[in-house]
Amino acid sequence: EDQVTQSPEALRLQEGESSSLNCSYTVSGLRGLFWYRQDPGKGPEFLFTLYSAGEEKEKERLKATLTKKESFLHITAPKPEDSATYLCALMGTSGSRLTFGEGTQLTVNP
Amino acid sequence: GAGVSQSPSNKVTEKGKDVELRCDPISGHTALYWYRQRLGQGLEFLIYFQGNSAPDKSGLPSDRFSAERTGESVSTLTIQRTQQEDSAVYLCASNLYRGTGELFFGEGSRLTVL
């Protein structure tokens, strides 16, 4: 069974204080690992897709990386507008559903 | 419209009543998903439609839950004899190609069962 575990559950940062969010996963065959951002009262918004170990993707202050067991979302010099819940999800080769983790709630204080 | 549209945005019902939740996907998107999100939790897969193929219903939690989709357009999620544990936000998402994980989500339908 596909499993996704995210840590920490919540993270508070000061503006400009860089950090990383962790996503550990187990899957028999990985089709893709995905990161989403979810603001309160909204649906998740797609950020990145990673397909294989060693791959990296960047977008503004965010960089996602992938190993065979984990993915990290690195946040460099965050701003208050980066405050949101970040969700990690995977799709295995056995089907087309996404299995989501429970998310990391990030708060960036000015 | 430009995005995935869900209605109603908010629904309050009494225990034992039936509810219908509607999703209009992005035009041309062949795949459509329903997820459930309980307060403070991650997304729980319910059902997946892909074109005219048989849907993947493996996430539906009980036979009180059902969903239909007309071709590649509107989908309706029906919950019969609602229970308090059904209270959650029900999210619909669509994407262009089967097997890609870039889903476009609606804003959800918040269901409260009293």
Coordinates of N, CA and C in Angstrom, one line a residue:
Chain A
E1 N 0.8 -1.2 0.0 CA 0.0 0.0 0.0 C 0.9 1.3 0.0
D2 N 0.5 2.2 -0.9 CA 1.3 3.5 -0.9 C 1.1 4.3 0.4
Q3 N 2.2 4.8 0.9 CA 2.1 5.6 2.1 C 3.0 6.9 2.0
V4 N 2.4 8.0 2.5 CA 3.1 9.3 2.5 C 3.1 9.8 3.9
T5 N 4.2 10.2 4.5 CA 4.3 10.8 5.8 C 5.1 12.1 5.7
Q6 N 4.4 13.2 6.2 CA 5.1 14.5 6.2 C 5.4 15.0 7.6
S7 N 6.6 15.7 7.6 CA 7.0 16.2 8.9 C 7.7 17.5 8.6
P8 N 7.7 18.5 9.6 CA 6.8 18.4 10.8 C 5.4 18.7 10.4
E9 N 4.5 18.5 11.4 CA 3.1 18.8 11.2 C 2.9 20.3 11.0
A10 N 3.6 21.1 11.8 CA 3.5 22.6 11.7 C 4.9 23.1 11.9
L11 N 5.2 24.3 11.3 CA 6.5 24.9 11.3 C 6.3 26.4 11.3
R12 N 6.9 27.1 12.2 CA 6.8 28.6 12.3 C 8.2 29.1 12.0
L13 N 8.3 30.0 11.1 CA 9.6 30.6 10.7 C 9.5 32.1 10.8
Q14 N 10.6 32.8 11.0 CA 10.7 34.2 10.8 C 10.9 34.5 9.4
E15 N 10.4 35.6 8.9 CA 10.7 36.0 7.5 C 12.2 36.0 7.3
G16 N 12.6 35.3 6.2 CA 14.0 35.2 5.8 C 14.7 34.0 6.4
E17 N 14.1 33.3 7.3 CA 14.7 32.1 7.9 C 14.4 30.9 7.1
S18 N 15.4 30.4 6.4 CA 15.3 29.2 5.5 C 15.1 27.9 6.3
S19 N 14.4 27.0 5.7 CA 14.1 25.7 6.3 C 13.7 24.7 5.2
S20 N 13.4 23.4 5.7 CA 13.0 22.4 4.8 C 11.8 21.6 5.4
L21 N 10.9 21.1 4.5 CA 9.8 20.3 4.8 C 10.2 18.9 4.3
N22 N 9.8 17.8 5.0 CA 10.1 16.5 4.7 C 8.9 15.7 4.3
C23 N 9.1 14.8 3.3 CA 8.0 13.9 2.8 C 8.7 12.5 2.6
S24 N 8.3 11.6 3.5 CA 8.8 10.2 3.4 C 7.7 9.4 2.7
Y25 N 8.2 8.5 1.9 CA 7.1 7.7 1.2 C 7.6 6.2 1.0
T26 N 6.5 5.4 0.8 CA 6.8 4.0 0.4 C 5.8 3.7 -0.7
V27 N 6.3 3.1 -1.7 CA 5.5 2.7 -2.9 C 6.2 1.6 -3.7
S28 N 5.5 0.7 -4.3 CA 6.1 -0.4 -5.0 C 6.8 0.1 -6.3
G29 N 6.2 1.0 -6.9 CA 6.8 1.6 -8.1 C 6.3 3.0 -8.3
L30 N 7.3 4.0 -8.4 CA 6.9 5.4 -8.3 C 6.7 5.9 -9.8
R31 N 5.5 6.5 -10.0 CA 5.3 7.2 -11.3 C 5.6 8.6 -11.1
G32 N 5.3 9.2 -9.9 CA 5.6 10.6 -9.7 C 5.4 11.0 -8.3
L33 N 6.1 12.0 -7.8 CA 6.0 12.6 -6.5 C 5.6 14.1 -6.7
F34 N 4.6 14.5 -6.0 CA 4.0 15.8 -6.3 C 4.0 16.7 -5.0
W35 N 4.2 18.0 -5.2 CA 4.0 18.9 -4.1 C 2.9 19.9 -4.5
Y36 N 2.0 20.2 -3.5 CA 0.9 21.1 -3.7 C 0.9 22.1 -2.5
R37 N 0.4 23.3 -2.7 CA 0.2 24.3 -1.7 C -1.3 24.5 -1.5
Q38 N -1.7 24.5 -0.2 CA -3.2 24.8 0.0 C -3.3 25.9 1.0
D39 N -4.1 26.9 0.5 CA -4.4 28.1 1.4 C -5.7 27.8 2.1
P40 N -6.0 28.4 3.2 CA -7.2 28.1 4.0 C -8.4 28.4 3.2
G41 N -9.4 27.4 3.2 CA -10.6 27.5 2.4 C -10.5 27.4 0.9
K42 N -9.3 26.9 0.5 CA -9.1 26.7 -1.0 C -8.8 25.3 -1.3
G43 N -8.9 24.9 -2.6 CA -8.4 23.7 -3.0 C -6.9 23.7 -3.2
P44 N -6.2 22.6 -3.1 CA -4.7 22.5 -3.3 C -4.4 23.1 -4.7
E45 N -3.2 23.7 -4.8 CA -2.6 24.2 -6.0 C -1.3 23.5 -6.3
F46 N -1.2 23.0 -7.5 CA 0.0 22.2 -7.9 C 1.2 23.1 -7.9
L47 N 2.3 22.5 -7.4 CA 3.6 23.2 -7.4 C 4.6 22.5 -8.3
F48 N 4.9 21.2 -8.0 CA 6.0 20.5 -8.7 C 5.7 19.0 -8.9
T49 N 6.3 18.5 -9.9 CA 6.3 17.0 -10.1 C 7.8 16.6 -10.2
L50 N 8.1 15.5 -9.5 CA 9.4 14.9 -9.5 C 9.2 13.4 -9.9
Y51 N 10.1 12.9 -10.8 CA 9.9 11.6 -11.4 C 10.9 10.6 -10.9
S52 N 12.1 11.0 -10.6 CA 13.2 10.1 -10.3 C 14.2 10.6 -9.3
A53 N 14.8 9.7 -8.6 CA 15.8 10.2 -7.6 C 16.9 11.0 -8.2
G54 N 17.2 12.1 -7.5 CA 18.2 13.0 -7.9 C 17.6 14.2 -8.7
E55 N 16.3 14.2 -9.0 CA 15.7 15.3 -9.7 C 15.4 16.4 -8.8
E56 N 15.6 17.6 -9.3 CA 15.3 18.9 -8.5 C 14.4 19.8 -9.4
K57 N 13.5 20.5 -8.7 CA 12.7 21.5 -9.4 C 12.7 22.8 -8.6
E58 N 12.7 23.9 -9.2 CA 12.7 25.2 -8.5 C 11.6 26.1 -9.0
K59 N 11.1 26.9 -8.0 CA 10.1 28.0 -8.4 C 10.2 29.0 -7.3
E60 N 10.7 30.2 -7.7 CA 10.9 31.3 -6.8 C 11.7 30.9 -5.6
R61 N 11.1 30.9 -4.4 CA 11.8 30.6 -3.2 C 11.8 29.1 -2.8
L62 N 11.1 28.3 -3.6 CA 10.9 26.9 -3.3 C 11.8 26.0 -4.2
K63 N 12.3 25.0 -3.6 CA 13.0 24.0 -4.4 C 12.7 22.6 -3.8
A64 N 12.3 21.7 -4.7 CA 11.9 20.4 -4.4 C 12.9 19.4 -4.9
T65 N 13.3 18.4 -4.0 CA 14.3 17.4 -4.3 C 13.7 16.0 -4.0
L66 N 14.3 15.0 -4.6 CA 13.7 13.7 -4.5 C 14.9 12.6 -4.3
T67 N 14.7 11.7 -3.3 CA 15.6 10.6 -3.2 C 14.7 9.3 -3.3
K68 N 15.2 8.2 -3.1 CA 14.4 7.0 -3.3 C 13.4 6.7 -2.2
K69 N 13.6 7.5 -1.1 CA 12.7 7.3 0.1 C 12.1 8.6 0.5
E70 N 12.6 9.7 0.1 CA 12.1 11.0 0.7 C 12.1 12.1 -0.4
S71 N 11.3 13.1 -0.1 CA 11.4 14.3 -0.9 C 11.4 15.5 0.1
F72 N 12.2 16.5 -0.3 CA 12.3 17.7 0.6 C 11.8 18.9 -0.2
L73 N 11.1 19.8 0.5 CA 10.7 21.1 -0.1 C 11.5 22.1 0.7
H74 N 12.5 22.7 0.0 CA 13.3 23.7 0.7 C 12.8 25.1 0.4
I75 N 12.7 25.9 1.5 CA 12.2 27.2 1.4 C 13.3 28.2 1.7
T76 N 13.7 29.0 0.8 CA 14.8 29.9 1.0 C 14.3 31.3 1.2
A77 N 14.7 31.9 2.3 CA 14.3 33.3 2.7 C 12.8 33.5 2.5
P78 N 12.0 32.8 3.3 CA 10.6 32.8 3.1 C 10.0 34.2 3.4
K79 N 8.8 34.5 2.8 CA 8.1 35.7 3.1 C 6.7 35.3 3.7
P80 N 6.0 36.2 4.4 CA 4.7 35.9 5.0 C 3.8 35.3 4.0
E81 N 3.8 35.7 2.7 CA 2.9 35.1 1.7 C 3.2 33.7 1.4
D82 N 4.3 33.1 1.9 CA 4.5 31.7 1.7 C 3.8 30.9 2.7
S83 N 3.1 31.5 3.7 CA 2.4 30.8 4.7 C 1.2 30.0 4.1
A84 N 1.2 28.7 4.3 CA 0.2 27.9 3.7 C 0.4 26.5 4.2
T85 N -0.5 25.5 3.9 CA -0.2 24.1 4.1 C 0.4 23.5 2.9
Y86 N 1.5 22.8 3.0 CA 2.2 22.2 1.9 C 1.9 20.7 1.9
L87 N 1.4 20.2 0.8 CA 1.0 18.8 0.7 C 1.9 18.0 -0.2
C88 N 2.3 16.8 0.2 CA 3.1 15.9 -0.7 C 2.1 14.8 -1.1
A89 N 2.3 14.3 -2.3 CA 1.5 13.2 -2.8 C 2.3 12.4 -3.8
L90 N 1.9 11.1 -3.9 CA 2.6 10.3 -4.9 C 1.6 9.5 -5.7
M91 N 2.0 9.2 -6.9 CA 1.3 8.3 -7.8 C 2.1 7.1 -8.1
G92 N 1.6 5.9 -7.8 CA 2.4 4.7 -8.1 C 2.1 4.2 -9.5
T93 N 2.9 3.2 -9.9 CA 2.7 2.7 -11.3 C 1.5 1.8 -11.4
S94 N 0.9 1.4 -10.2 CA -0.2 0.5 -10.2 C -1.6 1.1 -10.5
G95 N -1.6 2.5 -10.5 CA -2.9 3.1 -10.7 C -2.8 4.6 -11.0
S96 N -3.9 5.3 -11.0 CA -3.9 6.7 -11.4 C -4.3 7.6 -10.3
R97 N -4.5 7.1 -9.0 CA -4.9 7.9 -7.9 C -3.6 8.6 -7.3
L98 N -3.8 9.7 -6.7 CA -2.8 10.4 -5.9 C -3.0 10.0 -4.4
T99 N -2.0 9.6 -3.7 CA -2.0 9.4 -2.3 C -1.4 10.6 -1.6
F100 N -2.1 11.3 -0.8 CA -1.6 12.5 -0.1 C -1.1 12.2 1.3
G101 N -0.1 13.0 1.7 CA 0.2 13.1 3.1 C -0.7 14.1 3.8
E102 N -0.5 14.2 5.1 CA -1.4 15.1 5.9 C -1.0 16.5 5.9
G103 N 0.2 16.8 5.3 CA 0.6 18.2 5.1 C 1.4 18.8 6.2
T104 N 2.1 19.8 5.9 CA 2.9 20.7 6.9 C 2.3 22.1 6.8
Q105 N 1.8 22.5 7.9 CA 1.3 23.9 8.0 C 2.4 24.9 8.3
L106 N 2.8 25.7 7.3 CA 3.9 26.6 7.5 C 3.3 28.0 7.8
T107 N 3.9 28.7 8.8 CA 3.6 30.0 9.1 C 4.9 30.8 9.1
V108 N 4.9 31.9 8.3 CA 6.1 32.8 8.2 C 5.7 34.1 8.8
N109 N 6.3 34.5 9.9 CA 6.0 35.7 10.6 C 6.9 36.9 10.1
P110 N 6.3 38.1 10.0 CA 7.1 39.2 9.4 C 8.1 39.7 10.4
Chain B
G1 N -16.2 27.6 -17.7 CA -15.4 28.5 -16.9 C -13.9 28.1 -17.0
A2 N -13.1 28.9 -16.3 CA -11.6 28.8 -16.4 C -11.1 27.7 -15.5
G3 N -11.9 27.4 -14.4 CA -11.4 26.5 -13.4 C -12.4 25.4 -13.1
V4 N -12.1 24.5 -12.1 CA -13.1 23.5 -11.7 C -14.1 24.2 -10.7
S5 N -15.3 24.0 -11.0 CA -16.4 24.6 -10.3 C -17.2 23.6 -9.4
Q6 N -17.4 23.9 -8.2 CA -18.1 23.0 -7.3 C -19.3 23.7 -6.7
S7 N -20.4 22.9 -6.5 CA -21.5 23.5 -5.8 C -22.2 22.4 -5.0
P8 N -22.9 22.8 -3.9 CA -22.8 24.1 -3.3 C -21.5 24.3 -2.6
S9 N -21.1 25.5 -2.2 CA -19.8 25.7 -1.5 C -20.0 25.3 -0.1
N10 N -21.2 25.4 0.4 CA -21.5 25.1 1.8 C -22.8 24.4 1.9
K11 N -22.9 23.3 2.7 CA -24.1 22.5 2.8 C -24.2 22.1 4.3
V12 N -25.3 22.5 4.9 CA -25.6 22.0 6.3 C -26.9 21.1 6.2
T13 N -26.8 19.9 6.7 CA -27.9 19.0 6.6 C -28.1 18.2 7.9
E14 N -29.2 17.6 8.1 CA -29.5 16.8 9.3 C -29.1 15.4 9.0
K15 N -28.7 14.7 10.1 CA -28.3 13.3 10.0 C -29.5 12.5 9.4
G16 N -29.1 11.6 8.5 CA -30.1 10.8 7.9 C -30.6 11.3 6.5
K17 N -30.3 12.6 6.2 CA -30.7 13.1 4.9 C -29.7 12.8 3.8
D18 N -30.2 12.8 2.6 CA -29.3 12.6 1.4 C -28.8 13.9 0.9
V19 N -27.6 14.0 0.4 CA -27.0 15.2 -0.2 C -26.4 14.9 -1.5
E20 N -26.4 15.9 -2.4 CA -25.7 15.7 -3.7 C -24.8 16.9 -3.9
L21 N -23.5 16.6 -4.3 CA -22.5 17.6 -4.5 C -22.1 17.5 -6.0
R22 N -21.9 18.7 -6.6 CA -21.7 18.8 -8.0 C -20.4 19.3 -8.3
C23 N -19.8 18.8 -9.4 CA -18.5 19.2 -9.9 C -18.5 19.4 -11.4
D24 N -18.1 20.6 -11.8 CA -17.9 20.9 -13.3 C -16.4 21.0 -13.5
P25 N -15.8 20.1 -14.2 CA -14.4 20.1 -14.4 C -14.0 21.1 -15.5
I26 N -12.7 21.3 -15.7 CA -12.2 22.1 -16.7 C -12.6 21.5 -18.1
S27 N -13.0 22.3 -19.0 CA -13.4 21.8 -20.3 C -12.3 21.0 -21.0
G28 N -12.5 19.8 -21.5 CA -11.5 19.1 -22.2 C -10.7 18.1 -21.3
H29 N -10.8 18.3 -20.0 CA -10.1 17.4 -19.0 C -10.9 16.0 -19.0
T30 N -10.1 15.0 -19.2 CA -10.7 13.7 -19.3 C -10.8 13.0 -18.0
A31 N -10.0 13.3 -17.1 CA -9.9 12.6 -15.8 C -10.6 13.5 -14.7
L32 N -11.3 12.9 -13.8 CA -12.0 13.6 -12.7 C -11.9 12.8 -11.4
Y33 N -11.5 13.5 -10.3 CA -11.3 12.9 -9.0 C -12.2 13.5 -8.0
W34 N -12.6 12.7 -7.0 CA -13.2 13.2 -5.8 C -12.3 12.8 -4.6
Y35 N -12.1 13.8 -3.7 CA -11.3 13.6 -2.5 C -12.1 14.1 -1.3
R36 N -11.9 13.6 -0.1 CA -12.5 14.1 1.1 C -11.4 14.6 2.0
Q37 N -11.6 15.8 2.6 CA -10.7 16.3 3.5 C -11.3 16.7 4.8
R38 N -11.1 15.9 5.9 CA -11.6 16.2 7.2 C -10.7 17.3 7.8
L39 N -11.3 18.0 8.8 CA -10.6 19.1 9.4 C -9.2 18.8 9.9
G40 N -8.3 19.6 9.4 CA -6.9 19.4 9.8 C -6.2 18.2 9.3
Q41 N -6.8 17.5 8.3 CA -6.2 16.3 7.8 C -5.9 16.4 6.3
G42 N -5.2 15.4 5.8 CA -4.9 15.3 4.4 C -6.1 14.9 3.5
L43 N -5.8 14.7 2.3 CA -6.9 14.4 1.3 C -7.0 12.9 1.2
E44 N -8.3 12.4 1.3 CA -8.6 11.0 1.2 C -9.3 10.7 -0.1
F45 N -8.7 9.8 -0.9 CA -9.2 9.5 -2.2 C -10.6 8.8 -2.1
L46 N -11.5 9.2 -3.0 CA -12.8 8.6 -3.0 C -13.0 7.8 -4.3
I47 N -13.0 8.5 -5.4 CA -13.3 7.9 -6.7 C -12.6 8.7 -7.8
Y48 N -12.4 7.9 -8.9 CA -11.7 8.5 -10.1 C -12.4 8.1 -11.3
F49 N -12.7 9.0 -12.2 CA -13.3 8.8 -13.6 C -12.2 9.1 -14.6
Q50 N -12.2 8.3 -15.7 CA -11.3 8.5 -16.8 C -12.1 8.2 -18.1
G51 N -12.6 9.2 -18.8 CA -13.3 9.1 -20.0 C -14.5 8.1 -19.8
N52 N -14.6 7.2 -20.7 CA -15.7 6.2 -20.7 C -15.3 4.9 -20.0
S53 N -14.1 4.9 -19.4 CA -13.7 3.7 -18.7 C -14.4 3.5 -17.4
A54 N -14.5 2.3 -16.9 CA -15.1 2.0 -15.6 C -14.4 2.8 -14.5
P55 N -15.1 3.5 -13.6 CA -14.5 4.3 -12.6 C -13.7 3.5 -11.6
D56 N -12.7 4.1 -10.9 CA -12.0 3.4 -9.8 C -12.8 3.9 -8.5
K57 N -13.6 3.0 -8.0 CA -14.4 3.3 -6.8 C -13.8 2.9 -5.5
S58 N -12.6 2.5 -5.6 CA -12.0 1.8 -4.4 C -11.9 2.6 -3.2
G59 N -12.0 3.9 -3.3 CA -11.9 4.8 -2.1 C -13.2 5.1 -1.4
L60 N -14.3 4.7 -2.0 CA -15.6 5.1 -1.4 C -15.7 4.3 0.0
P61 N -16.0 5.1 1.0 CA -15.9 4.5 2.4 C -17.1 3.5 2.7
S62 N -18.2 3.7 2.1 CA -19.3 2.8 2.3 C -20.3 2.8 1.1
D63 N -21.3 1.9 1.2 CA -22.3 1.9 0.1 C -23.2 3.1 0.1
R64 N -23.1 4.0 1.1 CA -23.9 5.2 1.2 C -23.4 6.2 0.2
F65 N -22.1 6.0 -0.2 CA -21.5 7.0 -1.2 C -21.6 6.4 -2.6
S66 N -21.9 7.3 -3.5 CA -21.9 6.9 -4.9 C -21.6 8.2 -5.7
A67 N -21.1 8.0 -7.0 CA -20.8 9.1 -7.8 C -21.1 8.7 -9.3
E68 N -21.5 9.7 -10.0 CA -21.7 9.5 -11.5 C -21.0 10.6 -12.2
R69 N -20.7 10.3 -13.5 CA -20.2 11.3 -14.4 C -20.8 11.2 -15.7
T70 N -21.2 12.2 -16.3 CA -21.8 12.2 -17.7 C -20.7 12.5 -18.7
G71 N -20.3 11.4 -19.4 CA -19.3 11.6 -20.4 C -18.0 12.2 -19.8
E72 N -17.6 13.3 -20.4 CA -16.4 14.0 -19.8 C -16.7 15.3 -19.2
S73 N -18.0 15.4 -18.7 CA -18.4 16.6 -18.1 C -18.7 16.5 -16.6
V74 N -19.9 17.0 -16.3 CA -20.3 17.1 -14.9 C -20.3 15.8 -14.1
S75 N -19.9 15.9 -12.8 CA -20.0 14.7 -11.9 C -20.8 15.1 -10.7
T76 N -21.5 14.1 -10.2 CA -22.3 14.3 -9.0 C -21.9 13.2 -8.0
L77 N -21.5 13.7 -6.7 CA -21.2 12.8 -5.6 C -22.5 12.8 -4.7
T78 N -23.0 11.6 -4.5 CA -24.2 11.5 -3.6 C -23.9 10.7 -2.4
I79 N -24.3 11.3 -1.2 CA -24.2 10.6 0.1 C -25.6 10.4 0.6
Q80 N -25.9 9.2 0.8 CA -27.2 8.8 1.3 C -27.2 8.6 2.8
R81 N -28.3 8.9 3.5 CA -28.4 8.7 4.9 C -27.2 9.3 5.7
T82 N -26.9 10.6 5.5 CA -25.7 11.2 6.0 C -25.5 10.9 7.5
Q83 N -24.3 10.8 7.9 CA -23.9 10.6 9.3 C -23.0 11.8 9.7
Q84 N -22.8 12.0 11.0 CA -21.9 13.1 11.4 C -20.5 12.9 11.0
E85 N -20.0 11.7 10.9 CA -18.6 11.5 10.4 C -18.4 11.8 8.9
D86 N -19.5 12.1 8.2 CA -19.4 12.5 6.8 C -19.1 14.0 6.7
S87 N -19.1 14.7 7.8 CA -18.8 16.1 7.8 C -17.3 16.3 7.4
A88 N -17.1 17.1 6.3 CA -15.8 17.3 5.7 C -15.9 18.2 4.6
V89 N -14.8 18.6 4.0 CA -14.8 19.3 2.7 C -14.6 18.2 1.6
Y90 N -15.4 18.3 0.6 CA -15.4 17.3 -0.5 C -14.8 18.1 -1.7
L91 N -13.6 17.7 -2.1 CA -12.9 18.3 -3.2 C -12.9 17.6 -4.5
C92 N -13.1 18.3 -5.6 CA -13.1 17.7 -6.9 C -11.9 18.2 -7.7
A93 N -11.3 17.4 -8.5 CA -10.2 17.8 -9.3 C -10.3 17.2 -10.7
S94 N -9.7 17.9 -11.6 CA -9.6 17.3 -13.0 C -8.2 17.4 -13.5
N95 N -7.9 16.6 -14.5 CA -6.7 16.8 -15.3 C -6.8 16.3 -16.7
L96 N -5.8 16.8 -17.5 CA -6.0 16.6 -18.9 C -5.7 15.2 -19.4
Y97 N -4.7 14.6 -18.7 CA -4.2 13.3 -19.1 C -4.3 12.3 -18.0
R98 N -4.7 11.1 -18.2 CA -4.7 10.1 -17.2 C -3.2 9.8 -16.8
G99 N -3.0 9.6 -15.6 CA -1.7 9.2 -15.1 C -0.7 10.3 -14.8
T100 N -1.2 11.6 -15.0 CA -0.3 12.7 -14.6 C -0.9 13.2 -13.3
G101 N 0.0 13.7 -12.4 CA -0.4 14.1 -11.1 C -0.7 15.6 -11.0
E102 N -0.7 16.3 -12.1 CA -1.0 17.7 -12.0 C -2.5 17.9 -12.0
L103 N -3.1 17.9 -10.8 CA -4.5 18.0 -10.7 C -4.9 19.5 -10.5
F104 N -6.0 19.9 -11.1 CA -6.6 21.2 -10.9 C -7.8 21.0 -10.0
F105 N -7.7 21.6 -8.8 CA -8.8 21.4 -7.8 C -9.8 22.5 -7.8
G106 N -11.0 22.2 -7.5 CA -12.0 23.2 -7.1 C -11.8 23.7 -5.7
E107 N -12.7 24.6 -5.3 CA -12.6 25.1 -3.9 C -13.3 24.2 -2.9
G108 N -14.0 23.2 -3.3 CA -14.6 22.3 -2.4 C -16.0 22.6 -2.0
S109 N -16.7 21.6 -1.5 CA -18.0 21.7 -0.9 C -17.9 21.3 0.5
R110 N -18.1 22.3 1.4 CA -18.0 22.0 2.9 C -19.4 21.4 3.3
L111 N -19.4 20.2 3.8 CA -20.6 19.5 4.3 C -20.5 19.4 5.8
T112 N -21.6 19.9 6.4 CA -21.8 19.8 7.9 C -23.0 19.0 8.2
V113 N -22.9 17.9 8.9 CA -24.0 17.0 9.2 C -24.3 17.2 10.7
L114 N -25.5 17.7 11.0 CA -25.9 18.0 12.4 C -26.5 16.8 13.1

